C-alpha cells in the first residue's frame, strides 16, 4: 500500500477515507503546498485535512484577498496555490481573484464547496451554477463525478494551470463528498504531473529576428512579467549586455534585470517607446500597459519582434515583423546562439543612446526637484463650490509650498533610501503605484507585485501575505514592503488581522492623500460641509481626511506609526525594518492634492483626471 494510502487510513474507519482527505492528499501529490481561504459549510474539513498532509493553510478575511494570495504564490513559485471557498457567495467573491489570475497568466486552483447532489434544483443552501460560472474565469472548470475521480480531476487542474499560458482552474466539490467515506483501496492517486514542456521557436524565425535586430537603428527590448515567470533573467541579461541593447521593463518586469543597470532606460520610457524603430517584446503583451503598440505612442513603421508562449497573442493589435512562439527563456537562448555565432553589438556611442541618456538625465533631475515640493502644477480638482476658500488655492501657491506636507516623490525618495535590495515590493493605488514604479527600485526578478494587467485594486495585502509566506519558507529574513494608497488599502484592510495572526513581518506603507487620486485637508473638508451634506457636496473621489489607518494595525497587536514629516518617515521606517518579528503600518500623510509630474502620454488611453 502506498504511503499516501497508509496516511489516509487514519482519517476515519479502518480502511475508509473521506472525500476531504482525498482532496488534500491529491493536492499534496501534485506538489501543491499552500492553501488560502475562508472556511465554513461545507469546506472546513478540507482545510483541516490539508494541514494534516502538510499543506500550509492561511485563513483570510475575504475570499477575494485569499484568491489574490493564492495566485501570487503561483507566480512566485511556479506551482499553483489553492484558494478554498464556500459555496455560492463565497465562490462569487473569489471570481475577482480568478479573473485577475487569468489576466496576469498566473497559475491558480480554486476549490469551491457546492450544494449536495441530492438537493440540486431544489433551492439548496447557497445553490449556484458554479462550474458554469467559473468557465468564464478559468482555463478548466469541472466537478468530479465521484470521490474516486477526485485525484485525476485535481491532477488535470494543476497541469492545466501551469501548461501553456498559465491561468486559473476550478474544481467543484459537492457538500456530500466532503465527509463521505469510501474504501481506501478504491482511491488511485495520480502521479505528480510533469513540469511544463519547454517549447522553442522555429530556427528560421530566430535567424530572421536576429537579422532585424542587427539592422536596427534605434532598438529597444521590452521585458514583461512573462519573462519573469519564465525564469529568463539570466539569458535576457546576457542578451542585453552582449548586444549592448537598451531595455525597458513593464511594471512587473522590473527586476528581471536590475533597475539600476546602465542599459535600463525606464527614466526615458516615453522617448524610448515613441522613437524606437525595432522593439523586441519578451513576455510582454501589446495591451493598454504598452498602449497597444499603436501610434502616436509608437512610430507607424516600428518593427515588433514578439516572443510569447501563447500563439494567440502573436499579432494582437499589430502586424509583427517576426513572431517567436515558445518559452521566453528558451527563445532568448536561441537568440543568444545567433549572436554567439556571429558577434554583434549595438554601438553604445550611437545617437540613439545619446538621446535616451539625455532624456533620462533630465527626467531624473526633475523627479529629484519634485522631492522638495508639495504638488506639481496640474489643473485643479473640479469642485462644485468654486467660490469657497479651499477651492481658490492656485497651483502656483501649492507648488511653492516646500517640504510640508510631503508629496509622493518626497515619500518615495526617503523610502528608497532605506529599502533592502532584496525585499519584495508590493504596490497598489493610482498615483501611489504609478509614481512608486518610477522611484522604487527592484534588483531581483519576481520581487514586484502590483495591480497588474487587470488593473485590480485590493490585491495588495493578499499579495504581501503570499510573498511573506513564501519568503518564510524559502528565504527567511527577506522583507516584504507593501505600499498602498489610502483608497487601495480600504479594499482589503482587514487582512491586517491575518498578517498579525500569522505574525508576518510585513511593513505596510499607506500613502494617505485623503482621497482617490486627490482629496482635501481637514480645514477644507470642514469648510466644504458648511454648504451641505457630504453626499451632495463632497466630490466622489474624496475620503475622510486625517484618517488614522495605523490604528487598524495596533488594534491587532502590530506596530503603528502616524507620520507627517520626512524625519518621522525615516525614523518609523528604520524602526519597522529593524523589527523582524512584528508587522507594522506607517500612515504617511501627504499633500491631499499632490500628483505626479506631467506626462507626455497618459498611462491610460483616456482620463479625465
Coordinates of C-alpha atoms in Angstrom, one line a residue:
X1 CA 0.0 0.0 0.0
X2 CA 1.3 3.5 -0.9
X3 CA 2.5 5.9 1.8
X4 CA -0.4 8.3 0.9
X5 CA -3.0 5.5 1.3
X6 CA -1.5 4.4 4.7
X7 CA -1.8 8.0 5.9
X8 CA -5.3 8.2 4.6
X9 CA -6.4 5.2 6.8
X10 CA -6.2 7.3 9.9
X11 CA -8.9 9.6 8.5
X12 CA -11.9 7.6 9.6
X13 CA -12.9 4.0 10.0
X14 CA -10.4 1.3 9.3
X15 CA -9.9 1.0 5.6
X16 CA -12.0 4.1 4.9
X17 CA -11.1 7.6 3.7
X18 CA -13.1 10.8 3.5
X19 CA -13.5 12.9 0.5
X20 CA -11.8 15.8 2.3
X21 CA -8.7 13.7 2.9
X22 CA -8.7 12.5 -0.7
X23 CA -8.8 16.1 -1.9
X24 CA -5.9 17.1 0.4
X25 CA -3.8 14.1 -0.5
X26 CA -4.4 14.6 -4.2
X27 CA -3.2 18.2 -3.9
X28 CA -0.1 17.3 -1.9
X29 CA 0.7 14.6 -4.5
X30 CA 0.7 17.3 -7.2
X31 CA 3.2 19.3 -5.1
X32 CA 0.7 21.9 -4.1
X33 CA 1.9 23.4 -0.8
X34 CA -0.2 26.5 0.0
X35 CA -3.9 27.0 0.6
X36 CA -5.7 30.3 1.3
X37 CA -9.3 30.6 2.1
X38 CA -12.2 31.1 4.5
X39 CA -13.8 28.0 6.0
X40 CA -17.4 27.3 6.5
X41 CA -20.1 24.9 5.3
X42 CA -19.1 22.7 3.5
X43 CA -15.3 23.1 3.2
X44 CA -13.9 23.3 6.8
X45 CA -12.9 19.6 6.8
X46 CA -10.9 20.2 3.6
X47 CA -8.8 22.8 5.3
X48 CA -8.2 20.5 8.3
X49 CA -7.2 17.6 6.0
X50 CA -4.9 19.9 4.1
X51 CA -3.0 20.8 7.3
X52 CA -2.8 17.1 8.2
X53 CA -1.0 16.2 5.0
X54 CA 1.5 19.1 5.3
X55 CA -0.2 21.8 3.2
X56 CA 0.1 25.3 4.8
X57 CA -3.3 26.7 5.4
X58 CA -3.7 30.5 5.7
X59 CA -7.1 31.7 6.8
X60 CA -8.0 35.0 5.2
X61 CA -10.8 37.6 5.9
X62 CA -12.2 37.8 2.4
X63 CA -12.3 35.4 -0.5
X64 CA -11.0 37.9 -2.9
X65 CA -7.9 38.5 -0.9
X66 CA -7.5 34.7 -0.5
X67 CA -7.7 34.3 -4.2
X68 CA -5.2 37.1 -4.9
X69 CA -2.8 35.5 -2.4
X70 CA -3.1 32.0 -3.9
X71 CA -2.5 33.4 -7.4
X72 CA 0.6 35.3 -6.2
X73 CA 2.0 32.1 -4.8
X74 CA 1.6 30.6 -8.3
X75 CA 3.6 33.4 -9.8
X76 CA 6.3 33.4 -7.2
X77 CA 6.8 29.6 -7.1
X78 CA 5.7 28.2 -10.4
X79 CA 3.3 25.8 -8.7
X80 CA -0.4 26.9 -8.1
X81 CA -1.6 28.0 -4.8
X82 CA -5.1 26.9 -3.7
X83 CA -8.0 29.2 -2.8
X84 CA -10.6 27.4 -0.8
X85 CA -14.1 28.9 -0.7
X86 CA -17.6 28.0 0.4
X87 CA -20.5 27.7 -1.9
X88 CA -22.5 30.4 -3.6
X89 CA -21.4 33.9 -2.4
X90 CA -18.0 32.6 -1.2
X91 CA -17.2 31.4 -4.7
X92 CA -18.6 34.6 -6.3
X93 CA -16.3 36.7 -4.0
X94 CA -13.4 34.7 -5.4
X95 CA -14.2 35.2 -9.0
X96 CA -12.4 38.6 -9.0
X97 CA -9.2 36.7 -8.0
X98 CA -9.8 34.1 -10.7
X99 CA -10.2 36.8 -13.3
X100 CA -7.1 38.6 -12.1
X101 CA -5.0 35.4 -12.2
X102 CA -6.2 34.6 -15.8
X103 CA -5.4 38.2 -17.0
X104 CA -2.0 38.0 -15.3
X105 CA -1.4 34.5 -16.6
X106 CA -0.7 33.1 -13.1
X107 CA -1.4 29.5 -12.1
X108 CA -4.2 29.1 -9.5
X109 CA -6.5 26.4 -8.3
X110 CA -9.8 27.3 -6.8
X111 CA -11.7 24.6 -4.8
X112 CA -15.3 25.5 -4.1
X113 CA -17.8 23.7 -2.0
X114 CA -21.2 23.4 -3.5
X115 CA -24.7 22.2 -2.5
X116 CA -25.4 18.5 -2.0
X117 CA -26.1 16.5 -5.1
X118 CA -29.5 15.2 -3.8
X119 CA -30.7 18.8 -3.4
X120 CA -29.8 20.2 -6.8
X121 CA -32.5 22.4 -8.4
X122 CA -34.5 22.3 -5.1
X123 CA -33.2 25.7 -3.8
X124 CA -30.4 24.2 -1.7
X125 CA -28.4 26.4 0.7
X126 CA -26.2 28.7 -1.5
X127 CA -27.1 26.8 -4.6
X128 CA -25.4 28.3 -7.6
X129 CA -24.3 27.1 -11.1
X130 CA -20.7 27.2 -10.0
X131 CA -19.0 25.1 -12.7
X132 CA -20.7 27.0 -15.5
X133 CA -19.9 30.4 -13.9
X134 CA -16.2 29.6 -13.5
X135 CA -15.8 28.7 -17.1
X136 CA -15.7 32.4 -17.9
X137 CA -12.9 33.0 -15.5
X138 CA -10.7 29.9 -15.8
X139 CA -8.9 27.5 -18.2
X140 CA -10.6 24.5 -16.7
X141 CA -13.7 24.0 -14.7
X142 CA -15.0 20.7 -13.6
X143 CA -16.9 18.7 -10.9
X144 CA -15.7 15.2 -10.1
X145 CA -18.4 12.5 -10.7
X146 CA -17.2 10.6 -7.6
X147 CA -14.7 10.7 -4.8
X148 CA -12.7 8.2 -6.8
X149 CA -12.4 10.7 -9.7
X150 CA -11.1 13.5 -7.5
X151 CA -7.3 12.7 -7.9
X152 CA -7.5 12.7 -11.7
X153 CA -9.5 15.9 -11.8
X154 CA -7.1 17.7 -9.5
X155 CA -4.1 16.5 -11.5
X156 CA -5.7 17.9 -14.6
X157 CA -6.5 21.2 -12.9
X158 CA -2.9 21.6 -11.7
X159 CA -1.5 20.6 -15.1
X160 CA -3.8 22.9 -16.9
X161 CA -2.9 25.8 -14.6
X162 CA 0.8 25.6 -15.5
X163 CA 0.9 24.3 -19.0
X164 CA 0.9 26.7 -22.0
X165 CA -0.2 30.1 -20.8
X166 CA -0.7 29.7 -17.0
X167 CA -4.1 30.6 -15.5
X168 CA -6.9 29.7 -13.1
X169 CA -8.6 26.4 -12.8
X170 CA -11.7 25.5 -10.8
X171 CA -12.7 22.2 -9.0
X172 CA -16.2 22.0 -7.6
X173 CA -16.8 19.7 -4.6
X174 CA -20.4 18.7 -3.7
X175 CA -21.1 19.1 0.1
X176 CA -21.9 15.4 0.5
X177 CA -18.5 14.4 -0.9
X178 CA -16.5 16.1 1.9
X179 CA -17.4 13.7 4.7
X180 CA -18.4 10.7 2.6
X181 CA -16.3 7.7 3.4
X182 CA -15.1 5.3 0.7
X183 CA -12.8 2.3 0.7
X184 CA -9.2 3.5 0.8
X185 CA -8.2 0.9 -1.8
X186 CA -10.6 2.4 -4.4
X187 CA -8.6 5.6 -4.5
X188 CA -5.8 5.8 -7.0
X189 CA -3.7 8.9 -6.7
X190 CA -2.3 10.2 -10.0
X191 CA 1.5 10.7 -10.1
X192 CA 2.6 14.4 -9.9
X193 CA 2.3 16.0 -13.4
X194 CA 5.5 16.7 -15.2
X195 CA 6.9 20.2 -15.4
X196 CA 5.6 22.2 -18.4
X197 CA 7.2 21.1 -21.6
X198 CA 9.7 23.7 -22.9
X199 CA 8.8 24.9 -26.4
X200 CA 11.2 26.6 -28.8
X201 CA 10.8 29.0 -31.7
X202 CA 11.4 28.0 -35.3
X203 CA 15.1 28.3 -36.2
X204 CA 14.3 30.3 -39.3
X205 CA 12.2 32.8 -37.3
X206 CA 15.0 33.2 -34.8
X207 CA 17.5 33.9 -37.6
X208 CA 15.2 36.5 -39.0
X209 CA 14.7 38.1 -35.6
X210 CA 18.5 38.4 -35.1
X211 CA 18.8 39.9 -38.6
X212 CA 16.1 42.6 -37.8
X213 CA 17.9 43.4 -34.5
X214 CA 21.3 43.8 -36.3
X215 CA 19.8 46.2 -38.8
X216 CA 18.0 48.3 -36.2
X217 CA 19.0 52.0 -35.9
X218 CA 17.0 52.6 -32.7
X219 CA 16.4 49.2 -31.0
X220 CA 14.6 48.6 -27.7
X221 CA 14.0 45.5 -25.6
X222 CA 10.8 45.4 -23.5
X223 CA 10.8 42.9 -20.7
X224 CA 7.4 41.7 -19.4
X225 CA 6.3 39.7 -16.4
X226 CA 6.0 36.7 -18.7
X227 CA 9.8 36.8 -18.8
X228 CA 9.9 36.9 -15.0
X229 CA 7.6 34.0 -14.7
X230 CA 9.7 32.0 -17.2
X231 CA 12.8 32.5 -15.0
X232 CA 14.5 34.0 -18.0
X233 CA 16.5 36.6 -16.1
X234 CA 20.0 35.2 -16.8
X235 CA 19.5 34.7 -20.5
X236 CA 17.9 38.1 -21.0
X237 CA 20.7 39.8 -19.1
X238 CA 23.2 38.1 -21.3
X239 CA 21.4 39.2 -24.4
X240 CA 21.1 42.8 -23.3
X241 CA 24.8 43.1 -22.1
X242 CA 26.3 41.1 -25.0
X243 CA 24.4 43.2 -27.7
X244 CA 24.5 46.5 -25.7
X245 CA 20.8 46.9 -26.1
X246 CA 18.6 49.4 -24.2
X247 CA 15.8 47.8 -22.3
X248 CA 12.6 48.9 -20.7
X249 CA 10.7 46.7 -18.1
X250 CA 7.0 46.6 -17.7
X251 CA 5.8 47.2 -14.1
X252 CA 6.2 43.6 -13.0
X253 CA 9.0 43.0 -15.4
X254 CA 11.1 45.2 -13.1
X255 CA 14.0 43.3 -11.6
X256 CA 14.4 40.7 -14.3
X257 CA 17.4 42.9 -15.0
X258 CA 18.1 45.2 -12.1
X259 CA 16.6 48.7 -12.4
X260 CA 19.9 50.4 -11.9
X261 CA 21.5 48.6 -14.8
X262 CA 23.2 51.0 -17.2
X263 CA 21.1 49.7 -20.1
X264 CA 17.8 50.4 -18.3
X265 CA 16.0 53.3 -19.9
X266 CA 12.9 53.4 -17.7
X267 CA 13.6 57.0 -16.9
X268 CA 13.1 57.8 -20.6
X269 CA 10.1 55.5 -21.1
X270 CA 8.1 57.8 -23.3
X271 CA 11.0 58.7 -25.5
X272 CA 12.2 55.1 -25.9
X273 CA 8.7 53.9 -26.9
X274 CA 7.9 56.7 -29.3
X275 CA 11.1 56.7 -31.4
X276 CA 12.3 53.1 -31.3
X277 CA 12.4 51.5 -34.8
X278 CA 12.7 47.9 -33.7
X279 CA 11.2 46.6 -30.4
X280 CA 11.8 43.1 -29.0
X281 CA 8.9 42.0 -26.8
X282 CA 10.0 39.3 -24.3
X283 CA 6.9 38.1 -22.4
X284 CA 5.1 41.4 -22.7
X285 CA 1.8 42.0 -24.4
X286 CA 0.7 45.0 -26.5
X287 CA -2.3 45.8 -24.3
X288 CA -3.2 49.0 -22.5
X289 CA 0.0 48.9 -20.5
X290 CA 2.1 49.3 -23.7
X291 CA -0.5 51.5 -25.5
X292 CA -1.5 48.7 -27.8
X293 CA 1.7 49.2 -29.9
X294 CA 0.0 51.9 -31.9
X295 CA 0.7 55.5 -33.0
X296 CA 1.2 58.1 -31.7
X297 CA 2.8 56.3 -28.9
X298 CA 5.0 54.4 -31.4
X299 CA 6.4 55.1 -34.9
X300 CA 3.9 54.0 -37.6
X301 CA 6.6 51.8 -39.2
X302 CA 8.1 50.3 -36.0
X303 CA 9.1 46.7 -36.3
X304 CA 7.9 44.4 -33.5
X305 CA 9.6 41.1 -32.7
X306 CA 7.1 39.3 -30.5
X307 CA 8.2 36.4 -28.3
X308 CA 5.4 34.7 -26.3
X309 CA 4.3 31.3 -25.0
X310 CA 0.8 31.8 -26.4
X311 CA 0.3 31.6 -30.2
X312 CA -3.0 33.6 -30.0
X313 CA -1.1 36.5 -28.5
X314 CA 1.1 36.9 -31.5
X315 CA -0.1 39.6 -33.9
X316 CA -2.5 41.2 -31.5
X317 CA -3.0 44.9 -32.4
X318 CA 0.0 45.0 -34.7
X319 CA 1.4 43.0 -37.6
X320 CA 4.8 41.9 -36.2
X321 CA 7.9 41.7 -38.3
X322 CA 8.8 38.4 -36.6
X323 CA 7.0 36.1 -34.2
X324 CA 8.8 33.8 -31.8
X325 CA 6.5 31.2 -30.3
X326 CA 7.9 29.5 -27.3
X327 CA 9.2 29.6 -23.7
X328 CA 10.8 33.0 -23.2
X329 CA 13.9 31.6 -21.6
X330 CA 14.4 29.1 -24.4
X331 CA 13.7 31.6 -27.1
X332 CA 16.1 34.1 -25.6
X333 CA 18.8 31.4 -25.5
X334 CA 18.1 30.8 -29.2
X335 CA 18.7 34.4 -30.0
X336 CA 21.9 34.3 -28.0
X337 CA 23.1 31.4 -30.1
X338 CA 22.7 33.5 -33.2
X339 CA 24.8 36.4 -31.7
X340 CA 27.4 33.9 -30.4
X341 CA 27.8 32.5 -33.9
X342 CA 28.2 36.0 -35.4
X343 CA 29.0 38.5 -32.7
X344 CA 27.3 41.9 -32.9
X345 CA 26.9 44.9 -30.6
X346 CA 24.7 48.0 -30.9
X347 CA 27.1 51.0 -30.8
X348 CA 27.0 52.5 -27.3
X349 CA 28.1 55.8 -28.8
X350 CA 25.2 56.0 -31.2
X351 CA 22.9 59.0 -31.5
X352 CA 20.0 56.8 -30.1
X353 CA 21.9 56.1 -26.9
X354 CA 22.8 59.8 -26.6
X355 CA 19.1 60.8 -26.9
X356 CA 18.0 58.3 -24.4
X357 CA 20.7 59.2 -21.8
X358 CA 20.0 62.9 -22.1
X359 CA 16.3 62.3 -21.6
X360 CA 16.9 60.0 -18.6
X361 CA 19.2 62.7 -17.1
X362 CA 16.6 65.4 -17.4
X363 CA 13.7 63.3 -16.1
X364 CA 15.8 62.1 -13.1
X365 CA 16.7 65.7 -12.3
X366 CA 13.0 66.7 -12.5
X367 CA 12.0 63.9 -10.2
X368 CA 14.6 64.9 -7.7
X369 CA 13.5 68.5 -7.8
X370 CA 9.9 67.4 -7.0
X371 CA 11.1 65.9 -3.8
X372 CA 11.0 69.4 -2.3
X373 CA 7.6 70.4 -3.4
X374 CA 4.1 69.5 -2.2
X375 CA 2.5 69.5 -5.6
X376 CA 3.5 69.6 -9.2
X377 CA 1.4 72.1 -11.2
X378 CA -1.6 70.4 -12.8
X379 CA -5.2 71.5 -13.5
X380 CA -7.0 72.0 -10.2
X381 CA -9.5 69.4 -9.0
X382 CA -13.0 70.3 -10.2
X383 CA -15.4 71.1 -7.3
X384 CA -19.0 72.2 -7.1
X385 CA -18.3 75.2 -4.7
X386 CA -15.6 77.0 -6.5
X387 CA -16.3 80.2 -4.5
X388 CA -15.2 78.7 -1.2
X389 CA -11.7 79.4 0.1
X390 CA -10.4 75.8 -0.3
X391 CA -11.2 75.8 -4.0
X392 CA -9.5 79.1 -4.7
X393 CA -5.9 77.9 -4.0
X394 CA -3.9 78.1 -7.1
X395 CA -1.4 75.5 -8.4
X396 CA 1.4 78.1 -8.1
X397 CA 0.5 78.6 -4.4
X398 CA 0.5 74.9 -3.7
X399 CA 3.7 74.3 -5.7
X400 CA 5.5 77.0 -3.8
X401 CA 4.9 75.1 -0.5
X402 CA 8.1 73.3 0.3
X403 CA 8.6 70.1 2.2
X404 CA 5.3 70.0 4.1
X405 CA 3.0 68.4 3.6
X406 CA 5.1 65.8 1.7
X407 CA 4.3 64.7 -1.8
X408 CA 4.7 61.3 -3.5
X409 CA 8.2 62.0 -4.6
X410 CA 9.3 63.1 -1.2
X411 CA 7.9 59.9 0.4
X412 CA 9.3 57.5 -2.2
X413 CA 12.7 59.2 -2.2
X414 CA 13.1 58.6 1.6
X415 CA 11.6 55.1 1.3
X416 CA 14.0 54.1 -1.5
X417 CA 17.0 55.2 0.7
X418 CA 16.2 52.5 3.3
X419 CA 14.7 49.6 1.3
X420 CA 16.7 46.4 1.4
X421 CA 17.9 45.5 -2.1
X422 CA 16.4 42.0 -1.8
X423 CA 12.9 42.9 -0.5
X424 CA 9.6 42.3 -2.2
X425 CA 7.8 45.5 -3.1
X426 CA 4.0 45.2 -3.4
X427 CA 2.3 48.3 -4.7
X428 CA -1.2 49.3 -5.5
X429 CA -3.2 52.5 -5.9
X430 CA -3.4 55.1 -8.6
X431 CA -0.7 57.7 -8.2
X432 CA 0.9 55.7 -5.4
X433 CA 1.5 52.8 -7.7
X434 CA 2.4 54.7 -10.8
X435 CA 4.8 57.1 -9.1
X436 CA 6.2 54.4 -6.9
X437 CA 7.0 52.3 -10.0
X438 CA 9.3 55.1 -11.3
X439 CA 11.1 55.7 -8.0
X440 CA 11.2 52.5 -6.0
X441 CA 13.9 50.2 -7.4
X442 CA 13.8 46.4 -8.0
X443 CA 17.0 44.4 -8.2
X444 CA 15.7 40.9 -8.3
X445 CA 13.1 39.2 -10.6
X446 CA 9.6 38.4 -9.3
X447 CA 10.1 40.9 -6.4
X448 CA 7.5 43.5 -7.5
X449 CA 3.8 42.7 -7.4
X450 CA 1.1 45.3 -8.3
X451 CA -2.3 45.8 -9.8
X452 CA -1.1 44.0 -13.0
X453 CA -2.8 43.6 -16.4
X454 CA -6.3 43.7 -15.0
X455 CA -5.6 46.9 -13.0
X456 CA -7.1 45.3 -10.0
X457 CA -7.4 47.3 -6.7
X458 CA -7.5 45.3 -3.5
X459 CA -4.7 42.9 -4.4
X460 CA -2.0 44.5 -2.2
X461 CA -2.4 42.8 1.2
X462 CA -3.2 39.4 -0.3
X463 CA 0.0 39.6 -2.5
X464 CA 2.0 40.8 0.5
X465 CA 0.8 37.9 2.6
X466 CA 1.6 35.4 -0.1
X467 CA 5.1 36.9 -0.6
X468 CA 5.7 36.8 3.2
X469 CA 4.6 33.1 3.5
X470 CA 6.8 32.1 0.6
X471 CA 9.8 34.1 1.9
X472 CA 9.3 32.5 5.3
X473 CA 9.8 29.0 3.7
X474 CA 12.4 29.8 1.1
X475 CA 14.3 33.0 2.2
X476 CA 13.9 33.5 6.0
X477 CA 14.5 37.1 6.9
X478 CA 13.6 38.6 3.5
X479 CA 11.3 41.6 4.0
X480 CA 8.0 42.4 2.3
X481 CA 7.2 46.1 1.8
X482 CA 3.6 46.8 0.8
X483 CA 3.0 50.3 -0.5
X484 CA -0.7 51.3 -0.6
X485 CA -2.7 54.3 -1.4
X486 CA -5.3 55.1 1.2
X487 CA -8.1 54.1 -1.1
X488 CA -6.4 50.9 -2.1
X489 CA -5.8 50.0 1.5
X490 CA -9.5 50.2 2.1
X491 CA -10.3 47.3 -0.3
X492 CA -8.7 44.7 1.9
X493 CA -7.6 46.5 5.1
X494 CA -9.0 43.8 7.4
X495 CA -6.3 41.5 6.2
X496 CA -4.1 43.3 8.7
X497 CA -5.6 40.9 11.2
X498 CA -4.4 38.0 9.0
X499 CA -0.9 39.5 9.0
X500 CA -0.9 39.8 12.7
X501 CA -2.4 36.4 13.4
X502 CA 0.4 34.7 11.4
X503 CA 2.9 37.2 12.7
X504 CA 4.2 38.1 9.3
X505 CA 6.8 40.9 9.5
X506 CA 5.3 42.9 6.6
X507 CA 5.9 46.7 6.5
X508 CA 2.7 48.4 5.3
X509 CA 3.1 52.0 4.0
X510 CA -0.2 53.8 3.5
X511 CA 0.4 56.9 1.4
X512 CA -2.5 59.0 2.6
X513 CA -3.8 61.9 0.5
X514 CA -7.4 61.6 1.9
X515 CA -8.9 60.5 -1.4
X516 CA -9.0 58.6 -4.7
X517 CA -6.5 60.4 -6.9
X518 CA -6.9 63.6 -4.8
X519 CA -8.5 64.6 -1.5
X520 CA -8.8 67.5 0.9
X521 CA -7.2 68.6 4.1
X522 CA -9.2 68.8 7.3
X523 CA -9.9 72.5 7.2
X524 CA -11.1 72.3 3.6
X525 CA -13.3 69.4 4.4
X526 CA -15.0 71.2 7.2
X527 CA -15.4 74.3 5.1
X528 CA -17.0 72.3 2.3
X529 CA -19.5 70.7 4.7
X530 CA -20.9 74.2 5.5
X531 CA -22.5 74.1 2.1
X532 CA -24.4 70.9 2.6
X533 CA -24.4 67.2 3.4
X534 CA -21.3 65.3 2.3
X535 CA -23.4 63.2 -0.1
X536 CA -24.2 66.2 -2.2
X537 CA -21.1 68.4 -1.9
X538 CA -18.2 66.1 -1.4
X539 CA -16.5 65.1 -4.7
X540 CA -16.8 61.4 -5.3
X541 CA -13.1 60.9 -5.0
X542 CA -12.7 62.4 -1.6
X543 CA -12.3 60.3 1.6
X544 CA -12.4 61.3 5.2
X545 CA -9.3 63.4 5.9
X546 CA -6.7 62.6 8.5
X547 CA -7.8 59.0 8.9
X548 CA -5.6 57.1 11.4
X549 CA -5.1 53.8 9.5
X550 CA -2.2 52.9 11.7
X551 CA -4.8 52.1 14.5
X552 CA -6.0 49.2 12.4
X553 CA -2.6 47.6 12.8
X554 CA -2.2 48.4 16.5
X555 CA -5.7 47.0 17.2
X556 CA -4.4 43.6 16.3
X557 CA -1.1 43.8 18.1
X558 CA 1.2 45.2 15.3
X559 CA 3.2 48.5 15.4
X560 CA 1.5 51.6 14.0
X561 CA 3.1 55.0 13.1
X562 CA 1.5 58.3 12.1
X563 CA 4.0 60.4 10.2
X564 CA 3.8 63.9 8.6
X565 CA 7.4 64.8 8.1
X566 CA 10.4 63.3 6.3
X567 CA 12.2 62.9 9.6
X568 CA 9.2 61.0 11.1
X569 CA 9.0 58.8 8.0
X570 CA 12.7 58.0 8.1
X571 CA 12.6 57.1 11.8
X572 CA 9.4 54.9 11.6
X573 CA 10.7 53.1 8.5
X574 CA 14.0 52.5 10.2
X575 CA 12.3 51.0 13.3
X576 CA 9.9 48.9 11.2
X577 CA 12.7 47.4 9.1
X578 CA 14.8 46.7 12.2
X579 CA 11.9 44.8 13.8
X580 CA 11.9 41.4 12.1
X581 CA 9.3 39.8 14.4
X582 CA 6.3 42.2 14.2
X583 CA 4.3 43.7 11.3
X584 CA 3.9 47.4 11.1
X585 CA 1.9 50.1 9.4
X586 CA 3.1 53.5 8.6
X587 CA 0.4 56.0 7.8
X588 CA 2.1 58.7 5.8
X589 CA 0.2 62.0 5.4
X590 CA 0.9 63.9 2.1
X591 CA -0.5 67.0 0.4
X592 CA -4.1 66.0 -0.5
X593 CA -3.9 67.3 -4.0
X594 CA -0.4 66.0 -4.7
X595 CA 0.0 64.2 -8.1
X596 CA 2.7 63.2 -10.5
X597 CA 4.6 65.2 -12.9
X598 CA 3.0 66.0 -16.3
X599 CA 3.1 63.0 -18.7
X600 CA 3.9 63.0 -22.4
X601 CA 1.3 60.2 -22.7
X602 CA -1.3 59.2 -20.2
X603 CA -0.8 55.8 -18.7
X604 CA -4.4 55.0 -19.5
X605 CA -5.9 55.6 -23.0
X606 CA -8.2 58.2 -21.7
X607 CA -8.5 60.0 -18.4
X608 CA -10.5 62.9 -17.1
X609 CA -8.3 63.3 -14.1

